[in-house]
PDB file of C-alpha atoms in Angstrom:
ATOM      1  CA  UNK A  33      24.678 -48.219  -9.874  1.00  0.00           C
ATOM      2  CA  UNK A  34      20.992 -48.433  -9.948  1.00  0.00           C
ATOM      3  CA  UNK A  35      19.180 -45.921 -12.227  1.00  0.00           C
ATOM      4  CA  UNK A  36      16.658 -43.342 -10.914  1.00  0.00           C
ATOM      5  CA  UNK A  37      13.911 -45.129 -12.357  1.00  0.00           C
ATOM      6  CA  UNK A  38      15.098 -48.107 -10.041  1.00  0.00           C
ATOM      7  CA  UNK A  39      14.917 -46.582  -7.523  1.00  0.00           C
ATOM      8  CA  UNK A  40      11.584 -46.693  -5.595  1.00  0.00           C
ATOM      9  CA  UNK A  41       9.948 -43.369  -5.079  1.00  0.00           C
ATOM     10  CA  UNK A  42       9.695 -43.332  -1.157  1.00  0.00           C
ATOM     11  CA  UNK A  43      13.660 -43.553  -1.432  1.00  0.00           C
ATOM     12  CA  UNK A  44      13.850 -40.460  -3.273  1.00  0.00           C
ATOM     13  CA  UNK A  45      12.471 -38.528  -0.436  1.00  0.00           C
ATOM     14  CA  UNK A  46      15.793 -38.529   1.472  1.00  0.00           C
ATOM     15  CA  UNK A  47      17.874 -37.715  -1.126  1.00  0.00           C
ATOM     16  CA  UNK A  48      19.460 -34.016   0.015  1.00  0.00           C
ATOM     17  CA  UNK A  49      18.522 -32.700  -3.164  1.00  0.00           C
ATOM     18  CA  UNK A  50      17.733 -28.996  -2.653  1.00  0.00           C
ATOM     19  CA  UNK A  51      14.133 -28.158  -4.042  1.00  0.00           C
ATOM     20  CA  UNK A  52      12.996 -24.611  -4.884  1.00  0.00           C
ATOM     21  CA  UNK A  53      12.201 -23.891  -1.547  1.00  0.00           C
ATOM     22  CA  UNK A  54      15.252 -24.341   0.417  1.00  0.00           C
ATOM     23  CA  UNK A  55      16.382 -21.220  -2.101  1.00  0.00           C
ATOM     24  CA  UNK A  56      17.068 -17.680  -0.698  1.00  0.00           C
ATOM     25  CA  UNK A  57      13.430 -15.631  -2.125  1.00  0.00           C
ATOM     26  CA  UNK A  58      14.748 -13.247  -4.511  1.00  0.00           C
ATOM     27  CA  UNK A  59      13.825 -10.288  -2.038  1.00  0.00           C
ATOM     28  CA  UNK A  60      16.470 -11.342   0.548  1.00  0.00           C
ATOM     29  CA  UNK A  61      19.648 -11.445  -2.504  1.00  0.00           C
ATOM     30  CA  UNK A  62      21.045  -8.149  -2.379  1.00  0.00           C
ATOM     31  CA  UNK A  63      21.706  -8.292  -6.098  1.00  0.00           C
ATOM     32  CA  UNK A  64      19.201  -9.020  -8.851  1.00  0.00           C
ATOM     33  CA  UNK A  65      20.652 -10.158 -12.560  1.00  0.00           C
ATOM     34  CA  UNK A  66      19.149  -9.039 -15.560  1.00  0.00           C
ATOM     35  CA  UNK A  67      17.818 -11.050 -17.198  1.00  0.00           C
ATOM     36  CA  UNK A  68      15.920 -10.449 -20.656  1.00  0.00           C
ATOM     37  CA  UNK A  69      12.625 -11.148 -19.690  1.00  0.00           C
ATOM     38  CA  UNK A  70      12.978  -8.811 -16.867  1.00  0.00           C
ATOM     39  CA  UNK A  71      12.740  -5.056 -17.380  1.00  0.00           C
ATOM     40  CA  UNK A  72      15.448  -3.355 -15.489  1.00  0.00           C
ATOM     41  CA  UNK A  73      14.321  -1.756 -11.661  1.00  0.00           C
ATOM     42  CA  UNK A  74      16.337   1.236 -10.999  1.00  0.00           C
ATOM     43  CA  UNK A  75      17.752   0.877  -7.459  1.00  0.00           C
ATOM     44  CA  UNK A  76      18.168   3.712  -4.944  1.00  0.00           C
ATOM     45  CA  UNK A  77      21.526   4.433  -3.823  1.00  0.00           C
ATOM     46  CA  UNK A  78      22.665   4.969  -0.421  1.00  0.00           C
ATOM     47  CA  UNK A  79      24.353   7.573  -0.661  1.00  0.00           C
ATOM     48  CA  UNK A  80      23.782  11.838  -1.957  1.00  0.00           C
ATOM     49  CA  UNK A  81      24.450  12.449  -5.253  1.00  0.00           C
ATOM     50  CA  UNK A  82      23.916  15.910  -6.962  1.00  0.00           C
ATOM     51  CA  UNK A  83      23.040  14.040 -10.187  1.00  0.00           C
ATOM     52  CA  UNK A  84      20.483  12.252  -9.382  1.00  0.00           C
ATOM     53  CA  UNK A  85      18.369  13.944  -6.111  1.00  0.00           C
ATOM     54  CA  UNK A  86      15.893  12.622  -4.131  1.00  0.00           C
ATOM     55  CA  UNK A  87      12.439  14.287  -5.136  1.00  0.00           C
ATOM     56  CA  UNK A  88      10.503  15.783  -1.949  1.00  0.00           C
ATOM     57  CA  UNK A  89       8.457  13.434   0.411  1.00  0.00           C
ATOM     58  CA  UNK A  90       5.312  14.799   0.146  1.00  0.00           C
ATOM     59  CA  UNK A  91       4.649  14.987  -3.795  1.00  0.00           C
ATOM     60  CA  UNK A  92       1.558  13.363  -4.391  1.00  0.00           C
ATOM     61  CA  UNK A  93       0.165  11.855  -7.498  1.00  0.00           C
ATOM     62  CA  UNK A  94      -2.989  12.703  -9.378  1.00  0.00           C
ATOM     63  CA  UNK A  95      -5.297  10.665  -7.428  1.00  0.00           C
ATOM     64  CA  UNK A  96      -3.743  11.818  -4.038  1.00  0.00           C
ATOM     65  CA  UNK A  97      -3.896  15.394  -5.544  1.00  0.00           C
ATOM     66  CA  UNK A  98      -7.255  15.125  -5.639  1.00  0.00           C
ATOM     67  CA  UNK A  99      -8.449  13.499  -2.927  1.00  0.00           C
ATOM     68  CA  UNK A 100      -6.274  16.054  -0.544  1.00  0.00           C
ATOM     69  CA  UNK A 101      -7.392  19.029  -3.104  1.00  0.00           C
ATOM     70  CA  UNK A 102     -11.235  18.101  -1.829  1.00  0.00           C
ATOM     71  CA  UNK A 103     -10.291  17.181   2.159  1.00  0.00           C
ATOM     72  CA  UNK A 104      -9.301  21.048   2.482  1.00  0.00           C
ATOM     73  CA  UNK A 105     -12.723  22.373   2.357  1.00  0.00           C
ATOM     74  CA  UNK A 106     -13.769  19.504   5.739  1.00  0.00           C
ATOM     75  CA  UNK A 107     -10.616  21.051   7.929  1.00  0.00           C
ATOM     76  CA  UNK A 108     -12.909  23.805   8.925  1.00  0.00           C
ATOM     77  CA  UNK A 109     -15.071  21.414  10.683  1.00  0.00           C
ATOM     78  CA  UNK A 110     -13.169  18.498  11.209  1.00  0.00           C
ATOM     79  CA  UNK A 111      -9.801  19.737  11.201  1.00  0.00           C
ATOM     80  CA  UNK A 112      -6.956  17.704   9.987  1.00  0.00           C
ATOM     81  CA  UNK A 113      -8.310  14.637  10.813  1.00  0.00           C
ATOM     82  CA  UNK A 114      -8.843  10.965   8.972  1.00  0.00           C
ATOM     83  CA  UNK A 115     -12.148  12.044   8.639  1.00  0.00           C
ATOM     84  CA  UNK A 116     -11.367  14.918   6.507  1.00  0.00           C
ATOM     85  CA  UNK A 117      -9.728  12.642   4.194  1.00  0.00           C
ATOM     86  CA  UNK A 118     -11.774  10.122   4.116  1.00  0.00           C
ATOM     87  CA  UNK A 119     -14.878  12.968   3.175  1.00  0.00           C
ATOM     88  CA  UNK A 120     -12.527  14.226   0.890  1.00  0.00           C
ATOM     89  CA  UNK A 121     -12.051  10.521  -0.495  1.00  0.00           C
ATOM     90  CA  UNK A 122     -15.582  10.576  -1.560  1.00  0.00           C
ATOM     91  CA  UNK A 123     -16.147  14.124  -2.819  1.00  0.00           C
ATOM     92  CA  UNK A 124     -13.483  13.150  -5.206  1.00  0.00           C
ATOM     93  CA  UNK A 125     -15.230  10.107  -6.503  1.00  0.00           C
ATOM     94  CA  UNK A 126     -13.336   7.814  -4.544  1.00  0.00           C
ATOM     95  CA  UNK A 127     -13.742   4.698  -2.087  1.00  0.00           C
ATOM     96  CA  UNK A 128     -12.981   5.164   1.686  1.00  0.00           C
ATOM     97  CA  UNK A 129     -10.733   2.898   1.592  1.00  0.00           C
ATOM     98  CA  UNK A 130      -8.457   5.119  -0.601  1.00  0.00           C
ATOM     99  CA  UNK A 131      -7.129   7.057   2.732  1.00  0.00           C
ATOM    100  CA  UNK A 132      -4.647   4.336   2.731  1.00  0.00           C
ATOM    101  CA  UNK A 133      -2.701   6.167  -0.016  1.00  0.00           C
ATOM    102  CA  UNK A 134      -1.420   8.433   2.746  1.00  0.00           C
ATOM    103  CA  UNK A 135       1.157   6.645   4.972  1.00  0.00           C
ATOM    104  CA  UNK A 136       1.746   9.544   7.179  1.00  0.00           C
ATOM    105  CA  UNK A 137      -2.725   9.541   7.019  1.00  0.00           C
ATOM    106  CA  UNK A 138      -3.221  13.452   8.562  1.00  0.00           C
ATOM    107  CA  UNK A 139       0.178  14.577   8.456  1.00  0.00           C
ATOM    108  CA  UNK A 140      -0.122  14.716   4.729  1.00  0.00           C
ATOM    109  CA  UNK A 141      -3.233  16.875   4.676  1.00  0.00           C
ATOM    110  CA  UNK A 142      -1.183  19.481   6.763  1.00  0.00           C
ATOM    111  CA  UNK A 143       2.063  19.499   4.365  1.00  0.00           C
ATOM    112  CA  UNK A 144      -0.573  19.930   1.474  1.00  0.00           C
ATOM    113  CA  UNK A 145      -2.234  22.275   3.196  1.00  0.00           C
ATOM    114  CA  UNK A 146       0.933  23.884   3.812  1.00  0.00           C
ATOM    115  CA  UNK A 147       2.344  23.534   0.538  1.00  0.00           C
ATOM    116  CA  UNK A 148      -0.612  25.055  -1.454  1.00  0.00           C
ATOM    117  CA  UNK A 149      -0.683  27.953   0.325  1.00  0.00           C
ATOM    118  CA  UNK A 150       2.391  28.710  -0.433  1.00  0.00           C
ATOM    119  CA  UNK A 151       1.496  28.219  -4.069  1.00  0.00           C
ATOM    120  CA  UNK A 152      -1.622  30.317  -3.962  1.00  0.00           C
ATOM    121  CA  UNK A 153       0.499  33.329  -2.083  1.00  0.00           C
ATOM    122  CA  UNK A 154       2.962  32.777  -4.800  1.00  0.00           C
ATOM    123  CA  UNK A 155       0.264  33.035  -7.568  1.00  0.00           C
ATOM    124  CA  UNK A 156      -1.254  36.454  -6.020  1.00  0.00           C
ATOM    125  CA  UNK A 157       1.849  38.217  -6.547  1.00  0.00           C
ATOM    126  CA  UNK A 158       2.762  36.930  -9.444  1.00  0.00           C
ATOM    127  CA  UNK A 159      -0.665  38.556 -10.883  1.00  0.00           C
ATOM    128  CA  UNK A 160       0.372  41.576  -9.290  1.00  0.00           C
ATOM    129  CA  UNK A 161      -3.275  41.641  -7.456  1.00  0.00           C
ATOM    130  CA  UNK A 162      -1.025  41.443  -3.724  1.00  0.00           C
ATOM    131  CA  UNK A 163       0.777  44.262  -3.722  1.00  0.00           C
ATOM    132  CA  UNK A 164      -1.385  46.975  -5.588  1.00  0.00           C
ATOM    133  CA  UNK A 165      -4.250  46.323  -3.231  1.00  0.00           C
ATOM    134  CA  UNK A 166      -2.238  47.313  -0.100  1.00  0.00           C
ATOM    135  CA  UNK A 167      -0.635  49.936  -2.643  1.00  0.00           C
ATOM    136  CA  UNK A 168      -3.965  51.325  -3.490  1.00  0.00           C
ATOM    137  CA  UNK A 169      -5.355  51.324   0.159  1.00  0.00           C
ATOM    138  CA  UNK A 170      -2.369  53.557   1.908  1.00  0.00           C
ATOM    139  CA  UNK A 171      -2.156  55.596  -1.313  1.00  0.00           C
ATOM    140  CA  UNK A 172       1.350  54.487  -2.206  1.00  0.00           C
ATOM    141  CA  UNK A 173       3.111  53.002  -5.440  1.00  0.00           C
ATOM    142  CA  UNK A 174       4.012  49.823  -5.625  1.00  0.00           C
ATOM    143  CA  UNK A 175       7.773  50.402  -6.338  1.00  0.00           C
ATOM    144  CA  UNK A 176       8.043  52.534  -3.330  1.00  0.00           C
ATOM    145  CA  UNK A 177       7.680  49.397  -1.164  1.00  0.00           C
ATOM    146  CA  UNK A 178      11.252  48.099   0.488  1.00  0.00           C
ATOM    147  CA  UNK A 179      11.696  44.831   0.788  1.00  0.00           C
ATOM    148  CA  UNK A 180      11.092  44.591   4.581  1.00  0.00           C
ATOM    149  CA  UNK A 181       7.742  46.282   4.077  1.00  0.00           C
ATOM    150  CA  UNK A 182       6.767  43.496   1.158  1.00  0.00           C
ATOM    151  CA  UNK A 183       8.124  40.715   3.721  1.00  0.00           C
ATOM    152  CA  UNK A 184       5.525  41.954   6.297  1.00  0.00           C
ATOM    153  CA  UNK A 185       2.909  42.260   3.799  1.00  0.00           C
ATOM    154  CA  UNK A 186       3.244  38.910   2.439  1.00  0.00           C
ATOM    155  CA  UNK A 187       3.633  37.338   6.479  1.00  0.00           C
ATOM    156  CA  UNK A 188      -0.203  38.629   6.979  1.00  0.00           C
ATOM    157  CA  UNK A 189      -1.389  37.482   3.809  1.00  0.00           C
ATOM    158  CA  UNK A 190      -0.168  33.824   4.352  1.00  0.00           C
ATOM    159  CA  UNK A 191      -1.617  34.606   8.122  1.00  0.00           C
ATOM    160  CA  UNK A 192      -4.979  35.569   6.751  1.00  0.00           C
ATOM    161  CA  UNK A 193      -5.144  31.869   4.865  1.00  0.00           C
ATOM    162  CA  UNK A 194      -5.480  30.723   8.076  1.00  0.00           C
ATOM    163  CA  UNK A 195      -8.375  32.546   9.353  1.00  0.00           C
ATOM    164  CA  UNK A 196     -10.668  30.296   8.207  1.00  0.00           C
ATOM    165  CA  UNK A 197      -8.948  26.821  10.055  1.00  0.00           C
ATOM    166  CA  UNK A 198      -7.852  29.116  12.947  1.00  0.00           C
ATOM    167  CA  UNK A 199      -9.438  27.085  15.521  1.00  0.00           C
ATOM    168  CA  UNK A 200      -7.783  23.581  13.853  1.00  0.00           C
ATOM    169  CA  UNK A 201      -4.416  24.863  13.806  1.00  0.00           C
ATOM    170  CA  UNK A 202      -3.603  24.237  17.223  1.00  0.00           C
ATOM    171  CA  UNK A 203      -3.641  20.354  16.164  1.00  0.00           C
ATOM    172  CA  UNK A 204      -2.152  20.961  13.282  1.00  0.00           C
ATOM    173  CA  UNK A 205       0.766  22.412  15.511  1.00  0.00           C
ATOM    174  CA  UNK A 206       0.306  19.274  17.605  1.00  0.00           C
ATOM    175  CA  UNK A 207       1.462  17.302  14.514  1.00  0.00           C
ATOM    176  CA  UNK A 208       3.820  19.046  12.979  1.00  0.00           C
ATOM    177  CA  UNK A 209       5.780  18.753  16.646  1.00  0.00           C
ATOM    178  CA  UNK A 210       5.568  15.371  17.015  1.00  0.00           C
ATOM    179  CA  UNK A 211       9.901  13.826  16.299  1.00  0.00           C
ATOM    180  CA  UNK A 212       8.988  12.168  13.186  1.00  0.00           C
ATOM    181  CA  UNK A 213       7.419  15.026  11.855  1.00  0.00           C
ATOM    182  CA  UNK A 214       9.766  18.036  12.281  1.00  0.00           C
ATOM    183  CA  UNK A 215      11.799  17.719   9.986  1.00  0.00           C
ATOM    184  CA  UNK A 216       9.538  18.022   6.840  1.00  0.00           C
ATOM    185  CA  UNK A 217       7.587  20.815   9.538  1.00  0.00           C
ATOM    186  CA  UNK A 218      10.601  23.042   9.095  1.00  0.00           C
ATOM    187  CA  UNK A 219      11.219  22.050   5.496  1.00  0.00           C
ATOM    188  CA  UNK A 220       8.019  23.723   4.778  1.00  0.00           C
ATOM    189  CA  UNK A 221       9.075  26.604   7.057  1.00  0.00           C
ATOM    190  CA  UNK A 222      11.996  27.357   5.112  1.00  0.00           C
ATOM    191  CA  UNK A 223      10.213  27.083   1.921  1.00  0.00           C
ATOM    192  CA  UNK A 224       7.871  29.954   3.044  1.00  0.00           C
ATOM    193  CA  UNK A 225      10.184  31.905   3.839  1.00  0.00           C
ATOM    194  CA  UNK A 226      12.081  31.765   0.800  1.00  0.00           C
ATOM    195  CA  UNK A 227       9.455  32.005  -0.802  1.00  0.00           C
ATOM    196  CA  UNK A 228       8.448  34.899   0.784  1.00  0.00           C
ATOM    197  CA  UNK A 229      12.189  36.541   0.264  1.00  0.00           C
ATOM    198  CA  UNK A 230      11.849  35.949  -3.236  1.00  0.00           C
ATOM    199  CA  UNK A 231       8.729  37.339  -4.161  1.00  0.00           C
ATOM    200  CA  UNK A 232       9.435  40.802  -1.799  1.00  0.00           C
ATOM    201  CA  UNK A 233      12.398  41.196  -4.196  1.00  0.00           C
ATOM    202  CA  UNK A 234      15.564  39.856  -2.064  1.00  0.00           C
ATOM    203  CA  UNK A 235      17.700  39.043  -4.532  1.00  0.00           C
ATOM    204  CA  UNK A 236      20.798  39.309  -2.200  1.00  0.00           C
ATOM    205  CA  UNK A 237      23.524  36.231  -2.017  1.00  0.00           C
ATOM    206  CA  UNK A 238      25.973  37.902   0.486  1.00  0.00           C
ATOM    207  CA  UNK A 239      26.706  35.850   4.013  1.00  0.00           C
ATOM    208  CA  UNK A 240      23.391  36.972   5.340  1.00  0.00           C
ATOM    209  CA  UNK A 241      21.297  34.564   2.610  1.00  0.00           C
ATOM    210  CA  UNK A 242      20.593  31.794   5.645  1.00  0.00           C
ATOM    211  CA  UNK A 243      20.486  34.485   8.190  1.00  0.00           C
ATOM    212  CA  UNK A 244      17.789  36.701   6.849  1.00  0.00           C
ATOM    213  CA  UNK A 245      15.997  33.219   6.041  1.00  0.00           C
ATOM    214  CA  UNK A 246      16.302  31.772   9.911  1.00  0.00           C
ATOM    215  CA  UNK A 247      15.028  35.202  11.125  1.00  0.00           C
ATOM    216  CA  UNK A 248      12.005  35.250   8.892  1.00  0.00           C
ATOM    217  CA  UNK A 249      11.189  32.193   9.753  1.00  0.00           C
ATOM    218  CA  UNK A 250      11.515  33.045  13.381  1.00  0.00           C
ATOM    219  CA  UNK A 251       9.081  35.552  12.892  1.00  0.00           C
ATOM    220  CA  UNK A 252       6.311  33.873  11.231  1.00  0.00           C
ATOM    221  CA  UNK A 253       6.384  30.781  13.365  1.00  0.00           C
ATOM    222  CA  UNK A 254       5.944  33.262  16.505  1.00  0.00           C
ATOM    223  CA  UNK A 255       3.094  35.181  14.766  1.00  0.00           C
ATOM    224  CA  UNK A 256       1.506  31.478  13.792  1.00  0.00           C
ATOM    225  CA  UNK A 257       1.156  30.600  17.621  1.00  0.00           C
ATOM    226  CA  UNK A 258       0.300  34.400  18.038  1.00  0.00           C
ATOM    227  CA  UNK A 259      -2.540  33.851  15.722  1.00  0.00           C
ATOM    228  CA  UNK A 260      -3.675  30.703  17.483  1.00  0.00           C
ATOM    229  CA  UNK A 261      -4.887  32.965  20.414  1.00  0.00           C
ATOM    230  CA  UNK A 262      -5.856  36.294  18.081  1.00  0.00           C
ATOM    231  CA  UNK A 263      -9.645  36.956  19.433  1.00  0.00           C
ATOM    232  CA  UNK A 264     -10.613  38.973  16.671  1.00  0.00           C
ATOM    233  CA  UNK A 265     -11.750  38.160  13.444  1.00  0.00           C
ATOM    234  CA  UNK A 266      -9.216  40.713  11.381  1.00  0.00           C
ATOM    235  CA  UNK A 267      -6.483  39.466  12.963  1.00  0.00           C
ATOM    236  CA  UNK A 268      -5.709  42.792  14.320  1.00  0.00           C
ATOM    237  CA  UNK A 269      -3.518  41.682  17.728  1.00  0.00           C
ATOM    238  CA  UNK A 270      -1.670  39.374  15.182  1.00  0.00           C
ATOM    239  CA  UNK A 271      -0.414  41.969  12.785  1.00  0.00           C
ATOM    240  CA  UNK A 272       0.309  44.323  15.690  1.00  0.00           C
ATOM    241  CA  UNK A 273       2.687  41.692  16.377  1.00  0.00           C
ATOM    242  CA  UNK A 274       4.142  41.596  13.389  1.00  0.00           C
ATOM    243  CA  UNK A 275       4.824  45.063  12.838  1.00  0.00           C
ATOM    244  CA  UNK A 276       6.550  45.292  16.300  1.00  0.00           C
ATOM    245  CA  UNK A 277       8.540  41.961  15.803  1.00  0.00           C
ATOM    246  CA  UNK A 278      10.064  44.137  12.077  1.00  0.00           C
ATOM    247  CA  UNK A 279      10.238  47.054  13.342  1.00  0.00           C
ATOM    248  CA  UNK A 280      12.261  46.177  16.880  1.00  0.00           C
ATOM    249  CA  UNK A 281      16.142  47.092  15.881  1.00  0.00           C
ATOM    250  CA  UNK A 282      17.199  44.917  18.827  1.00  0.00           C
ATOM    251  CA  UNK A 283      15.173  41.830  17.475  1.00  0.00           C
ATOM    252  CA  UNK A 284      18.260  40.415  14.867  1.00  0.00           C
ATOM    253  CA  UNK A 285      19.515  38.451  17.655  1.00  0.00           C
ATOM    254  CA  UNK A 286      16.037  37.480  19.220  1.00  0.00           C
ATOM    255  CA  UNK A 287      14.763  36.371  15.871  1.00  0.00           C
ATOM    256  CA  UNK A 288      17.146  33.090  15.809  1.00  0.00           C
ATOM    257  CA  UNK A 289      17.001  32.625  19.393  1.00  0.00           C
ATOM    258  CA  UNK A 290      12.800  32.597  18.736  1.00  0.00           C
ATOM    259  CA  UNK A 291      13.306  29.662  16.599  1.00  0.00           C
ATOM    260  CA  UNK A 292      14.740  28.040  18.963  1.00  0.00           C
ATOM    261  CA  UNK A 293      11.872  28.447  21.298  1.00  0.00           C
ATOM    262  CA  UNK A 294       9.696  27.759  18.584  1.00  0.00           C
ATOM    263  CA  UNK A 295      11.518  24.343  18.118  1.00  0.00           C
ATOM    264  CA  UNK A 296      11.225  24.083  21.717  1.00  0.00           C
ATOM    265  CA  UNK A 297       7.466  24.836  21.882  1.00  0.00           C
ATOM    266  CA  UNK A 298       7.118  21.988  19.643  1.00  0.00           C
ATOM    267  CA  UNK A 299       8.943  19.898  21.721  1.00  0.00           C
ATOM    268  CA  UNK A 300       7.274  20.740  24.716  1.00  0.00           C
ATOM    269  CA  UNK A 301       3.574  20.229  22.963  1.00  0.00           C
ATOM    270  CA  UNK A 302       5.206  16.637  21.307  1.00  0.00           C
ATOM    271  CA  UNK A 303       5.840  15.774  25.098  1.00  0.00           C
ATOM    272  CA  UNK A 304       2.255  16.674  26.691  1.00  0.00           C
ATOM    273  CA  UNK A 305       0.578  15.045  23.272  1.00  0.00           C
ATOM    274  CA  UNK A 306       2.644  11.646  24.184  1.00  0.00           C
ATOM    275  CA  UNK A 307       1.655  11.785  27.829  1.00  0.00           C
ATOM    276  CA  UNK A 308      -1.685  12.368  27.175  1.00  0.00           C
ATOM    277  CA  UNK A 309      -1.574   8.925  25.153  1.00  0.00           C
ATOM    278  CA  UNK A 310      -0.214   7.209  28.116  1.00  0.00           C
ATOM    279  CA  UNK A 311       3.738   7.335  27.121  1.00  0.00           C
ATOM    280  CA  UNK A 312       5.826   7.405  29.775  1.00  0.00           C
ATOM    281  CA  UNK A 313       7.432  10.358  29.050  1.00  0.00           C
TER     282      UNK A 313
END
């Protein structure tokens, strides 16, 4: 048997030798080894586990922090919009090509917005500022509020934040409705409102924990699109609305059922935003 170096080098060509290249890529193998020159990747497991749970979807880092942190003063005048971000981009000392940190590009801008005003309604009654101003204006001590009445007080606070982007929101709401985006919309909705529980003092774990919860929820989401066409600047018409929608004793079973046709206003708006792009729909 002739040696390789016998061989003439065009023969070696159809040798069926594998070469590196008719190997699988390593991102294809479902398994990687460990080897000791490679650091170990954790991998994500398919399936729940208590110990080890998935963090939220819209945590942000430092850099997004701050570029989102400096879009919320553009919504006012260009609502949530890529242009927002992309002013906010630059007030924070970045490029305009640093949008692209933000797969879900305006979406994100509403769950921050979203999410830190829940942490600023969180941090005025933690000061105790909240509470002892309404105290101080109806003449009342704090500790004679109920819990209802600190619900209702906190619902126009977090109402009031929105004074300010009133005239965006209606996008916003366009957003939030589209199918991809509900779910994390009424992730955030149940956050308020637990958040809102908690800080009026519920600290009740009987049956009625999701109940109470669902009906909160129902109520704030109606006042939001009640707020959406409020004409005056106090937001008068909107807290008139809110005081009814507490104060009705019939309104425990209508509360649920108005999330439901708050889920189905979102559809319905999710529908006439698709058609309005030309889907078929």
């Amino acid at each position: 048997m002739a040696s390789l170096r016998t061989i003439p080098r065009r023969a070696l060509t159809s040798l069926s030798i594998p070469t590196r290249s008719t190997y699988p890529t390593r991102q294809f193998l479902p398994l990687q080894p460990r080897t000791r020159t490679q650091p170990h990747q954790p991998q994500i497991r398919p399936y729940h586990s208590t110990l080890h749970p998935r963090l939220p979807d819209h945590e942000y880092n430092n850099s997004q922090t701050a570029i989102l942190s400096a879009a919320l003063h553009h919504i006012p005048e260009h609502g949530f919009s890529s242009e927002a971000l992309t002013l906010g981009a630059r007030d924070a000392g970045f490029l305009d090509v640093s949008v692209q940190l933000f797969p879900r590009a305006e979406f994100d801008l509403i769950l921050f917005w979203l999410a830190s005003r829940r942490g600023l309604l969180r941090a005025k009654v933690e000061e105790g500022a909240l509470f002892r101003r309404v105290a101080d204006i109806f003449g009342r001590d704090v500790s004679s509020y109920s819990v209802e009445e600190k619900c209702r007080i906190l619902v126009m606070e977090r109402l009031r934040m929105n004074v300010d982007i009133k005239g965006q929101w209606q996008g916003a709401l366009a957003q939030m409705s589209l199918l991809g985006h509900i779910p994390l919309s009424l992730t955030e909705l149940h956050a308020l409102s637990n958040d809102i529980l908690s800080l009026a003092g519920d600290s009740a774990v009987d049956g009625s924990w999701y109940s109470r919860r669902l009906a909160l929820s129902a109520i704030y989401a109606s006042a939001e699109l009640v707020m959406t066409r409020d004409p005056t600047v106090d937001l008068s018409e909107t807290e008139a609305f809110v005081y009814r929608r507490f104060e009705d004793k019939d309104a425990l079973k209508q509360k649920v059922e108005g999330l439901g046709q708050c889920v189905s206003f979102l559809g319905n708006t999710a529908v006439g935003a698709g058609r309005s792009w030309g889907l078929k729909i």
